[in-house]
Each structure stands twice: as C-alpha cells, then as structure tokens.
Amino acid sequence: MRTDAELRAELLAELARLRRAVPGITGCLVASTDGLLIADDAQAMVAEGIAALAAACLGVSQRIADSAGHKDFQEVLIGSSGGYTSMYMTDHGAVLVLLARADANVGMLHHEARRATAVISRIVADAALSFAQALPEPVSW
C-alpha cells in the first residue's frame, strides 16, 4: 500500500509531465467533483477557487449534455482572449483542470490531457483503495 505522500507525488509528476508536453500550459490541478483541491501545479493563482469553480462548471455542463441527449460527458473547453481553461472528467470522482495561454496548441492540449486522465484515474483509484484499507474493521456487537 502506497502512502498519501507517494500518491500525491505521482499526481504532481503527471501534472509536471503535462506542463513539459504542452507548451503554453500555465497551471494544472486535480480536484474532486465536489470542488475540493487534490493536487496542483498552478503557480501564482488561487487553486482552491479554481477547483470549486471547475466543479460548478462541470455540473452545469453535465446537465446540458444530459438535456441534449448526449451520453458520457467528458470535457469542457473555455476560450477567452487571455487563454484557455479546459476541464476533463476522470474516473473515480476527479477532474483535471488545465489553464493555458491563448497561443497554446489546443489539439495537443486535448491529446495530452486525455492521456493524463487515465493516469490520474488510476492514481485516484489507488488512493481510494489505500484509504479503504486503512479504515478500521467495523465493530460487531
């Protein structure tokens, strides 16, 4: 069983890999779908606020996709004059959020983010398993 520190280090390593793979990324974070920050490589920004807003955005986006009859919601891309914010659902209740400059290659961003979601899903699943194994046995009366 890996420690919390080891699992967190794996998440941070994947976020650092994303930064190296996609020029123009200015921030990366992993959050729960409830908006709680899990890990971040987001220098000079309020990662907790971004995590909470990403959860809200994904909730609304999920409802829009469902209302349109689209199944298996996966991602959101927000483009603005200052750059991009992209959010990707992973398995096990986690969200990958990437911030990028306006000149970032969006195709590369999507490609690498989709690859990263598989890695992040595995790490989050391992963390959930580690947590479940650490819980005390229930007391039977």
Short mmCIF file of C-alpha atoms in Angstrom, two decimals:
data_model
loop_
_atom_site.label_atom_id
_atom_site.label_comp_id
_atom_site.label_asym_id
_atom_site.label_seq_id
_atom_site.Cartn_x
_atom_site.Cartn_y
_atom_site.Cartn_z
CA MET A 1 0.00 0.00 0.00
CA ARG A 2 1.42 3.36 -1.04
CA THR A 3 1.39 6.33 1.28
CA ASP A 4 -0.58 9.52 0.69
CA ALA A 5 2.71 11.31 0.03
CA GLU A 6 3.66 8.78 -2.66
CA LEU A 7 0.26 9.06 -4.36
CA ARG A 8 0.42 12.86 -4.23
CA ALA A 9 3.93 12.75 -5.71
CA GLU A 10 2.60 10.64 -8.60
CA LEU A 11 -0.14 13.18 -9.28
CA LEU A 12 2.34 16.05 -9.21
CA ALA A 13 4.68 14.13 -11.53
CA GLU A 14 1.84 13.70 -14.04
CA LEU A 15 0.97 17.40 -13.84
CA ALA A 16 4.64 18.28 -14.40
CA ARG A 17 4.71 15.91 -17.41
CA LEU A 18 1.71 17.76 -18.86
CA ARG A 19 3.49 21.10 -18.49
CA ARG A 20 6.53 19.72 -20.34
CA ALA A 21 4.42 18.08 -23.07
CA VAL A 22 2.25 21.10 -23.88
CA PRO A 23 3.95 24.46 -24.23
CA GLY A 24 1.63 27.20 -23.08
CA ILE A 25 0.14 25.47 -20.04
CA THR A 26 0.22 27.93 -17.16
CA GLY A 27 -1.46 25.85 -14.48
CA CYS A 28 -2.65 22.32 -13.77
CA LEU A 29 -4.74 20.93 -10.97
CA VAL A 30 -6.70 17.89 -9.94
CA ALA A 31 -9.87 18.40 -7.94
CA SER A 32 -12.76 16.32 -6.73
CA THR A 33 -16.09 16.70 -8.47
CA ASP A 34 -17.19 18.34 -5.20
CA GLY A 35 -14.68 21.13 -5.83
CA LEU A 36 -12.01 20.15 -3.31
CA LEU A 37 -8.41 20.59 -4.40
CA ILE A 38 -6.49 17.30 -4.54
CA ALA A 39 -3.18 18.41 -6.10
CA ASP A 40 -1.93 21.39 -8.08
CA ASP A 41 0.94 22.65 -10.14
CA ALA A 42 -0.65 26.05 -10.54
CA GLN A 43 1.81 28.76 -9.72
CA ALA A 44 0.57 32.26 -8.85
CA MET A 45 -3.15 31.52 -8.74
CA VAL A 46 -5.80 30.57 -6.23
CA ALA A 47 -6.05 26.84 -6.93
CA GLU A 48 -8.79 26.23 -4.35
CA GLY A 49 -11.05 28.78 -6.03
CA ILE A 50 -10.41 27.33 -9.48
CA ALA A 51 -11.18 23.83 -8.15
CA ALA A 52 -14.52 24.96 -6.73
CA LEU A 53 -15.48 26.85 -9.90
CA ALA A 54 -14.46 23.90 -12.10
CA ALA A 55 -16.78 21.61 -10.15
CA ALA A 56 -19.66 24.03 -10.62
CA CYS A 57 -18.91 24.43 -14.34
CA LEU A 58 -18.73 20.68 -14.85
CA GLY A 59 -22.01 20.15 -13.02
CA VAL A 60 -23.79 22.60 -15.30
CA SER A 61 -22.05 21.19 -18.39
CA GLN A 62 -23.08 17.65 -17.41
CA ARG A 63 -26.72 18.77 -17.13
CA ILE A 64 -26.57 20.50 -20.53
CA ALA A 65 -25.11 17.37 -22.15
CA ASP A 66 -27.77 15.19 -20.49
CA SER A 67 -30.55 17.56 -21.59
CA ALA A 68 -29.25 17.41 -25.16
CA GLY A 69 -29.34 13.62 -25.03
CA HIS A 70 -25.57 13.30 -25.12
CA LYS A 71 -24.17 10.47 -23.04
CA ASP A 72 -20.86 10.11 -21.21
CA PHE A 73 -19.93 13.75 -20.65
CA GLN A 74 -16.13 14.14 -20.85
CA GLU A 75 -14.75 17.66 -21.09
CA VAL A 76 -15.24 21.42 -21.30
CA LEU A 77 -13.08 24.00 -23.07
CA ILE A 78 -13.46 27.68 -22.27
CA GLY A 79 -11.67 30.05 -24.63
CA SER A 80 -11.09 33.72 -23.87
CA SER A 81 -8.80 36.48 -25.06
CA GLY A 82 -6.41 35.62 -22.22
CA GLY A 83 -6.23 31.91 -22.91
CA TYR A 84 -7.97 28.62 -22.28
CA THR A 85 -9.39 26.76 -19.34
CA SER A 86 -10.06 23.10 -20.01
CA MET A 87 -11.60 20.56 -17.68
CA TYR A 88 -11.61 16.79 -18.12
CA MET A 89 -13.61 14.25 -16.16
CA THR A 90 -11.65 11.29 -14.87
CA ASP A 91 -12.93 8.13 -13.28
CA HIS A 92 -13.34 7.91 -9.51
CA GLY A 93 -14.67 11.44 -8.94
CA ALA A 94 -11.74 13.57 -10.05
CA VAL A 95 -11.38 16.43 -12.52
CA LEU A 96 -8.26 17.57 -14.37
CA VAL A 97 -8.17 21.34 -14.91
CA LEU A 98 -5.64 22.94 -17.26
CA LEU A 99 -5.01 26.64 -17.79
CA ALA A 100 -3.19 27.67 -20.95
CA ARG A 101 -2.11 30.79 -22.81
CA ALA A 102 -4.06 31.93 -25.86
CA ASP A 103 -1.27 30.68 -28.17
CA ALA A 104 -1.36 27.11 -26.80
CA ASN A 105 -1.96 24.27 -29.26
CA VAL A 106 -5.47 23.17 -28.25
CA GLY A 107 -5.23 19.89 -30.17
CA MET A 108 -2.08 18.95 -28.28
CA LEU A 109 -3.66 20.11 -25.05
CA HIS A 110 -6.66 17.80 -25.57
CA HIS A 111 -4.48 14.87 -26.66
CA GLU A 112 -2.17 15.05 -23.66
CA ALA A 113 -4.99 15.79 -21.21
CA ARG A 114 -6.94 12.74 -22.34
CA ARG A 115 -3.83 10.64 -21.81
CA ALA A 116 -3.34 12.18 -18.37
CA THR A 117 -6.91 11.43 -17.29
CA ALA A 118 -6.16 7.70 -17.50
CA VAL A 119 -3.09 8.11 -15.30
CA ILE A 120 -4.93 10.36 -12.83
CA SER A 121 -7.87 7.92 -12.68
CA ARG A 122 -5.50 5.09 -11.74
CA ILE A 123 -3.79 7.17 -9.03
CA VAL A 124 -7.11 8.34 -7.54
CA ALA A 125 -8.42 4.75 -7.56
CA ASP A 126 -5.24 3.60 -5.76
CA ALA A 127 -5.71 6.39 -3.21
CA ALA A 128 -9.33 5.34 -2.60
CA LEU A 129 -8.22 1.72 -2.15
CA SER A 130 -5.47 2.77 0.26
CA PHE A 131 -7.98 4.82 2.25
CA ALA A 132 -10.47 1.93 2.37
CA GLN A 133 -7.75 -0.47 3.54
CA ALA A 134 -6.71 1.96 6.28
CA LEU A 135 -10.21 2.13 7.78
CA PRO A 136 -10.66 0.12 10.97
CA GLU A 137 -12.75 -3.01 10.85
CA PRO A 138 -16.36 -2.40 11.91
CA VAL A 139 -17.17 -3.45 15.44
CA SER A 140 -19.87 -6.08 15.69
CA TRP A 141 -21.86 -6.05 18.86
#
